Structures are given as C-alpha cells and as structure tokens.
Amino acid sequence: MGKYHDDAEKLLTYVGGKENIAAVTHCATRMRFVLNDQSKADEKAIDEIPSVKGMFTNAGQFQVIIGNDVSTFYNDFTDVSGIEGVSKEQSKSIAKNNQNIVQRAIGTLAEIFTPLLPAIIVGGLMLGLRNFLEGVPLGFLDGQTITQASTFWNGVNGFLWLPCEAIFHFLPVGITWSITRKMGTTQILGIVLGITLVSPQLLNAYSVSSTSAADILQNYTWDFGFFTIDKIGYQAQVIPAMLAGFLLVYLERFFRKWIPEAVSMIFVPLFSLLPTILAAHMILGPIGWQIGSGISWVVNAGLTSPLNWLFGFVFGGLYAPLVITGLHHTTLAIDTQLVADYGTTNLWPMIMLSNIAQGTAVFAIWFLHRGNKKEEQVSLPATISAYMGVTEPAMFGINLKYVYPFVAAMIGSAFGGMLITATNTRALGIGVGGLPGFLSFKIENYPMVFLSMALTIVLTFVFTLILRKVKFLNKLEPDLALVEGESDPATGPAPQVSDTAATAAAPVTAAGTTETLYAPADGQMIAITEVSDPVFSQKMMGDGFAVQPINGLIYAPVAGKISSIFETKHAIGILTPGGAEVLVHMGLDTVELKGAPFEITVAEGDTVTPETQIAVMDLDAVTAAGKKTDILTVITNAEKVDQLSLAKTGTVKAKDQIGSATLN
C-alpha cells in the first residue's frame, strides 16, 4: 500500500469518482483535474484530507495542492483510480471543453495582454510623474513648475518621455508580438508587423485630427496609380493591432500547411506578412480604429453622463465578480483605448478601488479572527498583495471562502466607484491597482482619490463586520462560533480554554533547531508573497522566499541531503539535519518545459552545503518560453516551522546568509 493510498482514495471519492474525471495530471506541487461536472467535487471534504494544502479552479482545471511529494501522491492516485494520466498540455486542451466560446475568447485576450502589463503599469506611473513635474505650479517655486525651475528635472522629464513613448505609442508592436507568441507562430513576423503600424514614415495617429484631408492626400499617401492608401499610423491603437495580428497568424498557418517545407522559410513569411500589412493599412486598420473609438466613446459617454454615478456604482460593485469569470481582462483593451483617445481613463480608477476593497475585507477577516495562526498565514500576505494590486490571493484564499467579506468588498468598491466617477476623477493610465494607484493621477486630483480610497476602506471594513451576522452570507460561521482566544467587536472576548485543558489538548514541544538560509543565486530577493503564482504567494506550499536571478547558477539554500529530484528537473527537494523539507523550485510553471532548460549537478542522496552548485538554469530559454525565472525556496512541512525570519532583502549574491528558520 502506498504512502498516500488512503488520501488518494478519499480524493477520488470527493472529486466525484472515476467517472467524473476527464483527465488528470500533475506538476511540481499540485494535482490537476479536468472534471466532467465540477459541481460534484466536495471541496469542503477535500480540504479536510490531511495531505491536501488547498485547491482552486483555473482555466477549466480543478487543481489540488499537495506539495513537493505530489509525484508520490499522483502514483498512488493512479493506482487506486486506475486512471492513466495525460500530459499537462493534453490536460489544458481537454480543459477547454469546460469553457464556452466566450470564456475561450476571454482567456485568449488575457494571455495576449498579461505579458504587456508590466510595461503598461510602469508607463502609467511615469506619465503620472511627468504630469507632476511639468504640470503643477508650486507656491514655494514662485508659481513655477518643477521643470521650469530646475534644469535637472526638466532633463529628467524629457528623458522619461522616451520609455513612455515606447510603451504607449508603440503598443501595437507589443500586441502583434504577443498574439504570435500566444498562437505559436513566428514571433519576429509579429514584431515586424507591429512596426509597420507605427513606422515614423506614417502620419502619427495623434496628429490625424489636426491634419487636413488635403495635406494627407499630398504628403501621406501611397499612390499606386489606380488607387491610393493613406499613410496613417496606429500609435496606441489596440483593435487595429489585434485584427492585423490574428490575420497574420491565420495566414501563416494556412501557407505553412500548403507550401513545401524546402521553400517554406522564404515563401511562408512573404505570403503571410505582405498581405497582412496591405490589409492592415487598407481595411483592418481603418475599421479597427472606428471600432475601438466607438467602444471608448460609449464607455466614456456613460462615465461622463448625468448618470455616471450609477455607472460607477454598478461597475465598481461588479468588477470583483468579473475577475472570477475572467471578463475583467476585457477592460485592459478598453482602458488602453480610452487613454489613446482621451489622454486619460475613468475606468481604471474603479478597478483600483475594487482591489483596495478586497484587501480591506481580508484585513477585516484577520481582525475578526486574530489569534487564528493558520489563517493569518494567508490573510496578512493576501491583504498586502491586494493593497499592491494583486487580488487573487485575497479573493480566492479568504473572501470567497467566507462569502460575506466578498460581498462587503463589492459594497465598498461600489460606493467608492460612484464617488470617483461622479467627480470625473480620471487616471493618466493603468497603474498599480492598489494603494500606490494615486501616483497615476494628476496631483490636483489627489484629494478626491484619497477620499474615494478612504470611503472604500471604511465601508468595506464596516460592512464586513455587519454582514458577518447575516446567516445566508456566512455559511462557515452559522453560529458565529469564534476560534479560541478570538475577540468579536460586538460580543467581547470569547471564552478562554483553561490552562489545564489547553495542556491536555496540545502536546508540548521542546525548543528545536535553527536552520540557516542562504541565497541560491545572484539576483534580487523578493518576499514569497510577491511571487505571481498564488500557490506560492498564498503560502499554500509553506513559507520561504524567492530570488529573481541574473544568471543561471543555482546553489543549495540550506545544508542537508538531496531528497528528491523531479523528473522534469525544475525542482529539487532537500532534507535538512533538523528535519526541514526544503523545495528549490526553478522558474514558474516550468514543468511544461520537460527539463530542457535545466542541468542538475547533484544526485539524490548527495550531501550539500550552500557552497554546492545544484543546478544550472538557462534563463534565456525559460524567458523565451514565456515563463518567469524566479527561484523559490520553500519549507514545505510548514508545521515544523515555528518562525522564519529574513534578515536581508534586495540584491543578493549566491551563498549569502539571508535568514533563518526555527524548527520545533
């Protein structure tokens, strides 16, 4: 009988039995199911299985977090179920059957824009800084702006336009590249196509409205004798770039199927790229421009009409449910188009407030349940994450679990959205969707931005306390039973368990050892809560830290013995003398790369120290595959850890001592 035989049998039963499983696979930390009917999965019962550390649903897959022993669990599961696993890509393909056409379209849109988000966000922040430098007269400078009073800051302001222009004016290049990357066609053709939409020889899109038709005819046309094409650029335009990008993809796929391989390198790019460029400037560009402008006009009209307060209330309240469905990804394109057409957006401010509301709701849960150490491991990091603009840990880890804090956050963000919309407080662009979001507004808007934030925070916190008493919104606490030592603001302290009873209930453990932690690579050290994978950032796998490496040399972060090396080479387990089970996970979602970018330089059973190089990771190959290169160090047997402290952050060198873990 396998180590996880009993737990595997329970999981098989609780997911609805063998007949409810369309496909199953696993990665480094979790079982990935495609279920025929997800409603048959008993999530509450699954959560009680000892080896299960959490679960969530993503892209049609029901994922159950096991930990770094998932491969052993998977083997036991296949034994008890009799189900043969499939590859991760096959699982994804099958999972699409659980999605309707709208969900698939939204998923595609998300995968196109997600790689562009870091640039768009930082661009919004830089635009906000430039607005402050050049547009705000200051009294202590005799009414001058900073750029007028300082040569240095005038230079900084001018220099910052370089990346801002690259990000927003040349956004079509990023979009067409991302489409070819997502669809698996030739990425350099996508880049070339994007450049042809924003080439300097074209009339800049921002200058079209101020240029006469006669001037365009004389100076900005290609004359082919019997017809002409306007030389119009599509700077910052989203839909023209998307239409052109998809046409390029489908033409390349078509010609690759019919053109002989011996000459495909020449003729596939030629027959794909040139017709697409021609169609982009003759048909797709003008049509896409009108569609994009029409959408942004409708949204802007609604948000500037006499009923804009109602629009803001509804959108502010419903944005969080949109995140659950994935429909929120559509707002990225609309926000970008609003900035292109009007120079500002009145949609993104409501998104910012919704994120703040989700963070506040989790903070309220921490306040209500303070003393619950297990929950604090999720709630406090999730609060910080949401306040910095990443709400998934807060929403899926706490708020949706309890329901009433999620509803309270919707109410808080609805009123906040109503206020910020009714006052026509607009952002210069998409920024950090949390507390730092104020940086994306003009400084004269700061008072209303802060007031909207304060209203959202106060209402969310108060409604979390109120709605806790509403039975149908609080299924987990039907009798408002509080955990030991918890204090409810309305009823006072909960009854305390006597010292004798507490001693009898929980065994006393002696003070344990302390394991020293070391940096596994050269790079930038970040908190584990900042990692983009929610399984790690929510500490479902355990506590730890991450390093964003600058080279591929990876060393042991602790002294111990190699306990496991994953078949796909992307993760290594180390057992320390004190009993800590340490997972070194190289890159995010790199199980899909099947070991190609990794070279393991140790073997199972080897004794290692922080001086021991354990692996080499090809950073370029990982990045080219669209994966992040973060190296995670996680202590997966969290029950063994009394305290983990990190004494060093920021830039680190491999083998640097960066903290310690106290074990029981």
XYZ file of C-alpha atoms in Angstrom:
664
model
C 0.000 0.000 0.000
C 1.395 3.389 -0.996
C 2.182 6.221 1.388
C -0.862 8.241 0.269
C -3.176 5.332 -0.547
C -5.903 6.337 1.919
C -5.771 10.039 0.993
C -5.823 9.168 -2.710
C -8.940 7.020 -2.219
C -10.651 9.880 -0.389
C -9.718 12.368 -3.106
C -11.034 10.034 -5.800
C -14.355 9.813 -3.949
C -14.610 13.529 -3.210
C -13.927 14.676 -6.788
C -16.950 12.638 -7.873
C -15.398 9.273 -8.623
C -13.567 7.895 -11.624
C -16.464 8.582 -13.973
C -16.277 12.318 -13.204
C -12.605 12.641 -14.210
C -11.980 13.556 -17.850
C -8.212 13.900 -17.354
C -5.655 14.136 -14.573
C -2.021 15.163 -14.463
C 0.314 16.855 -12.008
C 3.028 19.498 -11.864
C 5.612 20.152 -9.164
C 3.114 20.900 -6.415
C -0.463 20.104 -7.406
C -2.813 17.571 -8.925
C -4.577 18.977 -11.972
C -8.029 17.544 -12.738
C -10.374 18.184 -15.634
C -13.761 17.203 -14.224
C -16.840 16.392 -16.265
C -19.039 18.050 -13.649
C -17.170 20.261 -11.213
C -20.247 20.678 -9.007
C -19.765 17.053 -7.901
C -16.448 17.921 -6.234
C -16.913 18.154 -2.458
C -14.455 20.954 -1.760
C -15.102 21.021 1.986
C -14.341 17.305 2.286
C -11.270 17.612 0.046
C -9.949 20.397 2.252
C -10.083 18.004 5.241
C -7.796 15.415 3.599
C -4.526 15.552 5.605
C -2.191 15.774 2.588
C -4.233 18.483 0.812
C -2.977 22.048 1.332
C -5.554 23.905 -0.725
C -7.397 23.980 -4.029
C -8.578 26.359 -6.706
C -10.002 26.335 -10.216
C -8.191 27.895 -13.141
C -8.712 27.702 -16.926
C -11.139 24.786 -16.647
C -8.864 22.759 -14.352
C -9.607 21.804 -10.751
C -6.225 21.989 -9.037
C -5.499 20.379 -5.668
C -2.303 21.454 -3.916
C -0.355 18.557 -2.397
C 3.220 19.799 -2.088
C 6.588 18.594 -3.248
C 5.573 14.955 -2.677
C 2.916 15.286 -5.366
C 4.584 12.774 -7.680
C 4.263 10.054 -4.996
C 0.654 11.074 -4.345
C -0.032 11.006 -8.092
C 1.323 7.462 -8.387
C -0.869 6.318 -5.507
C -3.861 8.084 -7.062
C -3.398 6.359 -10.419
C -3.087 3.025 -8.591
C -6.346 3.392 -6.669
C -8.254 5.015 -9.551
C -6.960 3.002 -12.467
C -6.797 6.234 -14.484
C -3.804 6.846 -16.694
C -2.550 10.423 -16.574
C -2.088 12.726 -19.528
C 0.481 15.426 -20.285
C -0.106 18.927 -18.986
C -0.710 20.232 -22.497
C -3.246 17.470 -23.165
C -4.931 18.361 -19.889
C -5.154 22.011 -20.924
C -6.617 21.008 -24.268
C -9.264 18.828 -22.618
C -9.972 21.561 -20.061
C -11.068 23.854 -22.880
C -14.134 21.640 -23.227
C -15.252 23.063 -19.869
C -15.167 26.568 -21.306
C -17.709 28.161 -23.611
C -16.722 30.289 -26.585
C -16.840 33.495 -24.529
C -14.555 32.013 -21.855
C -12.103 30.867 -24.512
C -12.099 34.294 -26.137
C -11.556 35.986 -22.772
C -8.767 33.530 -21.965
C -7.064 34.337 -25.258
C -7.396 38.075 -24.603
C -5.902 37.624 -21.147
C -2.917 35.686 -22.497
C -2.291 38.444 -25.044
C -2.340 41.340 -22.584
C -0.816 39.728 -19.484
C 2.788 39.833 -20.822
C 2.285 43.539 -21.624
C 1.007 44.553 -18.186
C 4.371 45.298 -16.507
C 5.228 47.819 -19.226
C 1.747 49.384 -19.249
C 1.733 49.780 -15.452
C 5.193 51.331 -15.221
C 4.325 53.565 -18.165
C 1.272 54.852 -16.301
C 3.394 55.651 -13.260
C 5.967 57.519 -15.354
C 3.230 59.535 -17.053
C 1.955 60.477 -13.605
C 5.418 61.642 -12.559
C 5.841 63.654 -15.783
C 2.483 65.312 -15.199
C 3.588 66.340 -11.711
C 6.952 67.651 -12.936
C 5.650 69.724 -15.842
C 2.049 70.497 -14.971
C 1.826 71.506 -11.320
C 2.787 75.092 -10.322
C 4.191 75.114 -6.785
C 3.995 78.017 -4.365
C 7.486 77.580 -2.952
C 8.797 77.862 -6.539
C 7.001 81.199 -7.071
C 4.250 79.574 -9.078
C 6.612 77.736 -11.438
C 6.505 74.050 -12.233
C 9.469 71.873 -11.289
C 10.594 71.634 -14.910
C 10.519 75.440 -15.233
C 12.563 75.915 -12.074
C 15.128 73.115 -12.479
C 17.294 72.233 -15.458
C 17.953 68.803 -13.969
C 14.284 67.889 -13.541
C 13.479 69.321 -16.944
C 16.024 66.882 -18.338
C 14.532 64.028 -16.318
C 11.071 64.919 -17.601
C 12.262 64.932 -21.204
C 14.150 61.663 -20.748
C 11.109 59.901 -19.269
C 9.184 60.568 -22.470
C 11.463 58.039 -24.176
C 10.110 54.968 -22.322
C 6.584 56.420 -22.191
C 6.524 56.791 -25.970
C 7.978 53.301 -26.395
C 5.294 51.792 -24.180
C 2.170 53.588 -25.365
C 2.856 54.905 -28.872
C 4.449 51.607 -29.895
C 1.950 49.401 -28.063
C 0.809 47.771 -31.353
C 4.264 46.175 -31.639
C 3.776 44.508 -28.262
C 0.258 43.381 -29.165
C 1.174 41.804 -32.502
C 4.206 40.113 -30.914
C 2.095 38.758 -28.048
C -0.519 37.374 -30.449
C 2.066 35.431 -32.444
C 3.627 34.198 -29.205
C 0.264 33.057 -27.844
C -0.789 31.385 -31.114
C 2.555 29.666 -31.646
C 3.575 31.297 -34.925
C 6.714 33.244 -35.887
C 7.194 35.997 -33.312
C 9.600 38.145 -35.343
C 6.920 38.484 -38.038
C 4.572 39.807 -35.356
C 7.185 42.366 -34.323
C 7.762 43.456 -37.933
C 4.005 43.767 -38.496
C 3.668 45.929 -35.386
C 6.476 48.218 -36.529
C 4.745 48.740 -39.879
C 1.745 50.093 -37.943
C 3.781 52.733 -36.080
C 6.614 53.494 -38.521
C 7.996 57.081 -38.410
C 7.196 57.475 -42.125
C 3.486 57.310 -41.253
C 1.396 60.223 -40.031
C 1.259 59.817 -36.258
C -2.211 58.774 -35.055
C -2.228 61.653 -32.565
C -1.781 64.148 -35.432
C -4.535 62.856 -37.714
C -7.303 65.030 -36.279
C -5.217 68.195 -36.734
C -4.111 67.369 -40.299
C -6.292 68.387 -43.230
C -7.503 65.879 -45.803
C -5.623 67.816 -48.489
C -2.382 67.584 -46.519
C -2.867 63.844 -46.021
C -3.558 63.378 -49.738
C -0.470 65.341 -50.729
C 2.055 64.151 -48.144
C 0.785 60.971 -46.537
C -0.397 58.560 -49.255
C 0.988 55.713 -51.292
C -0.078 56.278 -54.885
C -0.413 53.051 -56.907
C -1.806 54.783 -59.972
C -5.313 53.393 -59.909
C -5.732 53.574 -56.121
C -4.113 55.184 -53.090
C -3.594 54.157 -49.453
C -3.309 56.656 -46.639
C -0.048 56.570 -44.690
C -1.762 56.673 -41.312
C -0.083 55.347 -38.187
C -1.862 53.411 -35.445
C 0.101 54.551 -32.415
C -1.526 53.329 -29.152
C -4.399 51.719 -31.095
C -5.422 48.314 -29.729
C -8.038 46.799 -32.044
C -6.246 47.517 -35.366
C -3.172 45.762 -33.978
C -5.238 42.794 -32.755
C -7.045 42.383 -36.095
C -3.782 42.537 -38.007
C -2.054 40.156 -35.591
C -4.730 37.474 -35.914
C -4.790 37.780 -39.720
C -1.018 37.238 -39.776
C -1.358 34.144 -37.574
C -4.036 32.515 -39.701
C -2.280 33.300 -42.984
C 0.961 31.807 -41.675
C -0.840 28.674 -40.518
C -2.557 28.362 -43.912
C 0.576 28.772 -46.008
C 2.683 26.577 -43.726
C 0.212 23.775 -44.391
C 0.396 24.081 -48.212
C 3.884 25.358 -49.040
C 6.608 22.647 -49.264
C 8.984 22.635 -46.325
C 12.016 23.054 -48.589
C 10.962 26.601 -49.510
C 8.736 27.439 -46.548
C 11.341 29.668 -44.876
C 11.131 32.054 -47.830
C 7.556 31.913 -49.025
C 5.577 31.435 -45.795
C 6.809 34.747 -44.292
C 6.483 36.504 -47.653
C 2.909 35.390 -48.375
C 1.848 35.902 -44.749
C 3.428 39.246 -43.922
C 2.936 41.359 -47.065
C -0.821 40.699 -47.498
C -1.332 41.347 -43.794
C 0.476 44.700 -43.946
C -1.562 45.664 -47.007
C -4.835 44.600 -45.379
C -3.881 46.355 -42.151
C -3.490 49.722 -43.865
C -6.362 49.351 -46.342
C -9.086 47.577 -44.347
C -8.315 46.314 -40.855
C -6.667 49.481 -39.562
C -9.439 51.918 -40.517
C -12.175 49.503 -39.391
C -10.387 48.659 -36.150
C -9.812 52.337 -35.414
C -13.533 53.038 -35.764
C -14.490 50.050 -33.606
C -12.007 50.982 -30.883
C -13.014 54.616 -30.921
C -16.674 53.628 -30.837
C -16.203 51.410 -27.786
C -14.194 54.023 -25.917
C -16.778 56.690 -26.875
C -19.638 54.616 -25.460
C -17.752 53.892 -22.222
C -16.587 57.489 -21.895
C -20.095 58.796 -22.617
C -21.541 56.583 -19.917
C -18.903 57.676 -17.424
C -19.337 61.383 -18.167
C -23.136 61.455 -18.481
C -25.505 62.788 -15.791
C -25.974 59.144 -14.729
C -22.256 58.485 -14.424
C -22.675 57.952 -10.676
C -24.912 54.967 -11.430
C -22.447 53.567 -13.961
C -19.653 53.962 -11.396
C -21.722 52.301 -8.673
C -22.602 49.283 -10.823
C -19.164 48.786 -12.354
C -17.377 49.407 -9.049
C -19.536 46.806 -7.344
C -19.434 44.182 -10.090
C -15.753 44.347 -11.052
C -14.724 41.697 -8.487
C -17.246 39.126 -9.834
C -15.889 39.901 -13.308
C -12.468 38.802 -12.052
C -13.922 35.405 -11.136
C -15.327 34.922 -14.641
C -12.225 36.304 -16.365
C -14.237 39.010 -18.110
C -12.158 41.676 -16.351
C -9.442 41.131 -18.941
C -11.588 42.950 -21.494
C -11.133 46.167 -19.511
C -7.423 46.244 -20.372
C -8.156 46.887 -24.023
C -10.858 49.449 -23.199
C -8.637 51.290 -20.710
C -5.820 51.455 -23.236
C -8.158 52.752 -25.939
C -9.562 55.403 -23.580
C -6.035 56.669 -22.890
C -5.294 56.705 -26.625
C -8.468 58.653 -27.461
C -8.833 60.979 -24.471
C -5.434 61.026 -22.776
C -6.961 59.684 -19.547
C -9.185 56.825 -18.380
C -12.120 56.898 -15.994
C -12.453 53.102 -15.933
C -9.219 52.139 -14.223
C -9.825 54.233 -11.062
C -12.770 51.966 -10.200
C -10.595 48.885 -10.712
C -8.038 50.358 -8.330
C -10.728 50.850 -5.662
C -12.076 47.328 -6.142
C -8.627 45.912 -5.405
C -8.354 48.069 -2.287
C -11.771 46.834 -1.141
C -10.739 43.188 -1.486
C -7.617 43.848 0.571
C -9.627 45.647 3.252
C -12.126 42.783 3.502
C -9.300 40.324 4.159
C -7.840 42.695 6.739
C -11.239 42.766 8.458
C -11.272 38.954 8.491
C -7.840 38.986 10.120
C -9.189 41.437 12.701
C -12.207 39.228 13.432
C -10.189 36.018 13.561
C -6.981 37.332 15.068
C -5.239 34.597 17.004
C -6.017 32.003 14.321
C -2.392 31.381 13.349
C -3.188 29.128 10.410
C -5.479 31.676 8.799
C -3.067 34.546 9.451
C -0.545 32.824 7.180
C -2.952 33.517 4.315
C -4.848 36.639 5.387
C -1.979 39.011 6.170
C 0.038 38.310 2.979
C -3.192 38.422 0.960
C -4.028 41.846 2.405
C -0.641 43.225 1.423
C -0.880 41.639 -2.029
C -4.333 43.144 -2.691
C -3.253 46.580 -1.475
C -0.422 46.320 -4.033
C -2.850 45.404 -6.824
C -2.905 41.565 -6.900
C -6.275 40.397 -5.556
C -6.366 36.681 -6.390
C -4.877 35.545 -3.024
C -7.389 37.712 -1.151
C -10.406 36.726 -3.228
C -9.783 33.010 -3.614
C -7.922 32.417 -0.359
C -10.276 34.211 2.077
C -13.125 36.351 0.754
C -14.912 33.818 -1.455
C -14.354 31.165 1.174
C -16.372 33.125 3.748
C -18.637 34.932 1.176
C -19.645 37.843 3.427
C -16.283 39.695 3.130
C -16.511 39.364 -0.666
C -19.969 40.967 -0.631
C -18.746 43.672 1.763
C -15.883 44.457 -0.631
C -18.368 44.763 -3.506
C -20.400 47.277 -1.494
C -17.343 49.312 -0.502
C -15.979 49.446 -4.053
C -19.445 50.304 -5.442
C -19.682 53.456 -3.314
C -16.024 54.301 -3.915
C -16.510 53.860 -7.661
C -19.614 56.027 -7.571
C -17.750 58.874 -5.831
C -14.648 58.838 -8.026
C -16.760 58.607 -11.210
C -19.291 61.271 -10.226
C -16.422 63.722 -9.636
C -14.876 62.814 -13.049
C -11.562 61.915 -11.411
C -9.607 60.299 -14.232
C -6.261 58.485 -14.303
C -3.475 59.166 -16.770
C -3.171 55.458 -17.467
C -3.206 51.990 -15.961
C -1.092 51.938 -12.811
C -0.652 49.802 -9.716
C -4.183 48.705 -8.882
C -3.996 49.321 -5.144
C -2.895 51.938 -2.649
C 0.026 53.184 -4.816
C -2.510 53.846 -7.584
C -2.744 57.527 -6.642
C 0.553 58.022 -8.499
C -1.302 57.621 -11.804
C -3.472 60.708 -11.237
C -2.829 64.402 -11.657
C -1.780 65.933 -8.375
C -4.837 68.187 -8.290
C -6.945 65.003 -8.207
C -5.170 63.592 -5.155
C -7.714 64.859 -2.572
C -10.614 63.124 -4.337
C -8.531 59.983 -4.966
C -7.637 59.723 -1.270
C -11.221 60.473 -0.237
C -12.515 57.703 -2.534
C -9.931 55.300 -1.130
C -10.897 56.199 2.447
C -14.617 55.760 1.711
C -13.959 52.361 0.139
C -11.817 51.187 3.058
C -14.192 52.352 5.799
C -17.367 50.988 4.174
C -15.755 47.651 3.329
C -14.450 47.170 6.862
C -17.751 48.157 8.485
C -19.873 46.015 6.146
C -17.603 43.023 6.770
C -18.443 43.316 10.472
C -22.160 43.808 9.758
C -22.617 41.081 7.132
C -20.912 38.539 9.357
C -24.218 38.410 11.255
C -26.241 37.658 8.086
C -26.832 33.907 8.134
C -27.171 33.240 4.402
C -23.903 35.101 3.711
C -21.994 33.267 6.441
C -22.125 29.516 5.946
C -18.812 28.821 7.683
C -19.780 30.592 10.895
C -23.543 29.952 11.178
C -23.485 30.401 14.938
C -20.666 32.968 14.832
C -18.547 30.452 16.711
C -15.180 32.051 17.304
C -11.824 30.383 17.382
C -10.136 30.040 20.732
C -8.947 33.355 22.074
C -10.758 35.384 19.370
C -12.491 38.601 20.310
C -15.570 39.818 18.492
C -16.065 43.616 18.490
C -19.766 43.194 19.173
C -19.740 40.474 21.849
C -16.373 40.867 23.534
C -13.758 38.204 24.228
C -14.584 34.588 23.542
C -14.430 32.121 26.421
C -10.895 31.075 27.212
C -9.828 27.466 27.475
C -8.249 26.662 30.801
C -4.514 26.119 31.013
C -5.095 22.511 32.074
C -7.372 21.811 29.133
C -5.034 23.512 26.721
C -2.141 21.449 28.004
C -4.124 18.270 27.591
C -5.286 19.199 24.104
C -1.958 20.176 22.618
C 1.311 18.363 23.257
C 4.201 20.455 24.468
C 7.123 20.544 22.058
C 10.657 21.238 23.060
C 12.622 24.054 21.534
C 14.060 22.910 18.204
C 16.965 23.716 15.988
C 17.625 26.693 13.781
C 18.447 26.234 10.101
C 20.385 28.980 8.355
C 19.032 30.083 4.969
C 21.230 31.186 2.081
C 20.618 32.851 -1.288
C 20.508 30.177 -4.017
C 21.565 32.558 -6.807
C 22.769 36.045 -7.685
C 19.873 38.424 -8.170
C 17.056 40.319 -6.489
C 15.493 38.742 -3.438
C 11.726 39.199 -3.007
C 9.154 38.063 -0.455
C 7.323 34.883 -1.359
C 4.073 36.862 -1.244
C 5.280 38.830 -4.286
C 5.545 35.714 -6.483
C 2.874 35.699 -9.206
C 1.860 32.052 -8.665
C -0.903 32.044 -5.981
C 0.095 28.576 -4.765
C 3.379 30.046 -3.567
C 2.309 33.630 -2.799
C -0.511 32.415 -0.525
C 1.986 30.127 1.229
C -0.110 27.077 0.419
C 3.163 25.219 -0.042
C 4.783 26.763 3.014
C 6.852 29.810 3.886
C 10.040 30.858 2.157
C 11.456 33.418 -0.240
C 12.317 33.912 -3.910
C 15.229 35.258 -5.919
C 14.904 36.762 -9.386
C 18.225 35.574 -10.825
C 20.656 37.398 -13.085
C 22.481 34.238 -14.094
C 21.677 30.539 -14.199
C 23.994 29.179 -11.482
C 21.927 27.762 -8.627
C 23.257 26.699 -5.224
C 21.760 24.902 -2.243
C 19.904 27.383 0.016
C 20.446 25.136 3.053
C 22.798 22.441 4.262
C 21.316 18.958 4.024
C 20.777 15.945 1.808
C 19.137 15.812 -1.640
C 15.854 14.004 -1.016
C 14.286 14.240 -4.460
C 14.909 15.469 -7.976
C 11.842 15.948 -10.138
C 11.770 14.117 -13.445
C 11.337 17.423 -15.245
C 14.455 18.791 -13.451
C 12.765 22.057 -12.484
C 12.546 21.298 -8.759
C 14.819 19.733 -6.156
C 13.986 18.636 -2.608
C 16.482 18.960 0.265
C 16.088 17.486 3.781
C 17.992 19.416 6.459
C 19.513 17.840 9.590
C 16.792 19.494 11.693
C 14.029 17.905 9.592
C 13.001 20.822 7.342
C 11.798 19.718 3.905
C 13.048 22.409 1.529
C 11.847 22.724 -2.056
C 14.006 24.586 -4.573
C 11.652 25.429 -7.462
C 13.314 26.873 -10.566
C 11.003 29.160 -12.564
C 7.205 29.346 -12.501
C 5.141 26.762 -14.360
C 8.374 25.374 -15.846
C 7.157 21.785 -15.521
C 5.842 22.334 -19.061
C 9.409 22.693 -20.370
C 10.110 18.994 -19.622
C 13.603 19.612 -18.262
C 15.045 21.240 -21.390
C 16.423 24.453 -19.767
C 17.824 22.678 -16.680
C 21.014 20.820 -15.892
C 21.092 19.098 -12.493
C 24.566 18.834 -10.973
C 23.711 16.682 -7.929
C 22.078 13.306 -7.353
C 19.544 12.022 -4.843
C 21.296 11.169 -1.572
C 24.090 13.718 -2.067
C 25.050 15.847 0.918
C 25.033 19.543 0.027
C 26.063 22.829 1.621
C 25.483 26.423 0.485
C 28.752 26.063 -1.436
C 27.272 23.250 -3.537
C 26.050 24.110 -7.017
C 22.926 22.017 -7.518
C 21.714 23.108 -10.954
C 22.135 25.360 -13.969
C 19.092 27.080 -15.482
C 19.121 28.557 -18.992
C 17.417 31.869 -18.226
C 17.071 32.840 -21.897
C 15.333 29.572 -22.741
C 12.929 29.903 -19.817
C 12.128 33.513 -20.728
C 11.719 32.652 -24.421
C 9.156 30.027 -23.392
C 7.129 32.774 -21.718
C 7.892 31.642 -18.169
C 9.239 33.593 -15.197
C 12.670 32.673 -13.854
C 12.003 33.192 -10.120
C 13.893 30.684 -7.972
C 11.767 29.766 -4.957
C 12.995 28.316 -1.670
C 10.045 26.924 0.309
C 9.916 24.921 3.542
C 7.041 22.620 2.665
C 6.495 20.938 6.050
C 5.145 24.188 7.499
C 4.034 22.502 10.710
C 7.724 22.010 11.517
C 8.491 25.753 11.334
C 7.978 27.939 14.394
C 9.440 31.069 12.819
C 11.066 32.076 9.562
C 12.939 35.369 9.523
C 14.753 37.048 6.660
C 17.495 39.472 7.609
C 18.422 40.510 4.076
C 16.413 41.682 1.063
C 17.122 43.366 -2.254
C 20.250 42.490 -4.186
C 21.887 39.256 -3.021
C 24.784 37.060 -4.051
C 24.631 33.279 -4.173
C 25.732 31.767 -0.838
C 24.902 34.975 1.091
C 23.387 34.237 4.506
C 19.928 35.820 4.313
C 17.938 34.479 7.257
C 16.988 31.518 9.402
C 14.144 29.125 10.217
C 13.462 27.976 13.764
C 12.115 24.413 13.823
C 10.144 22.641 16.524
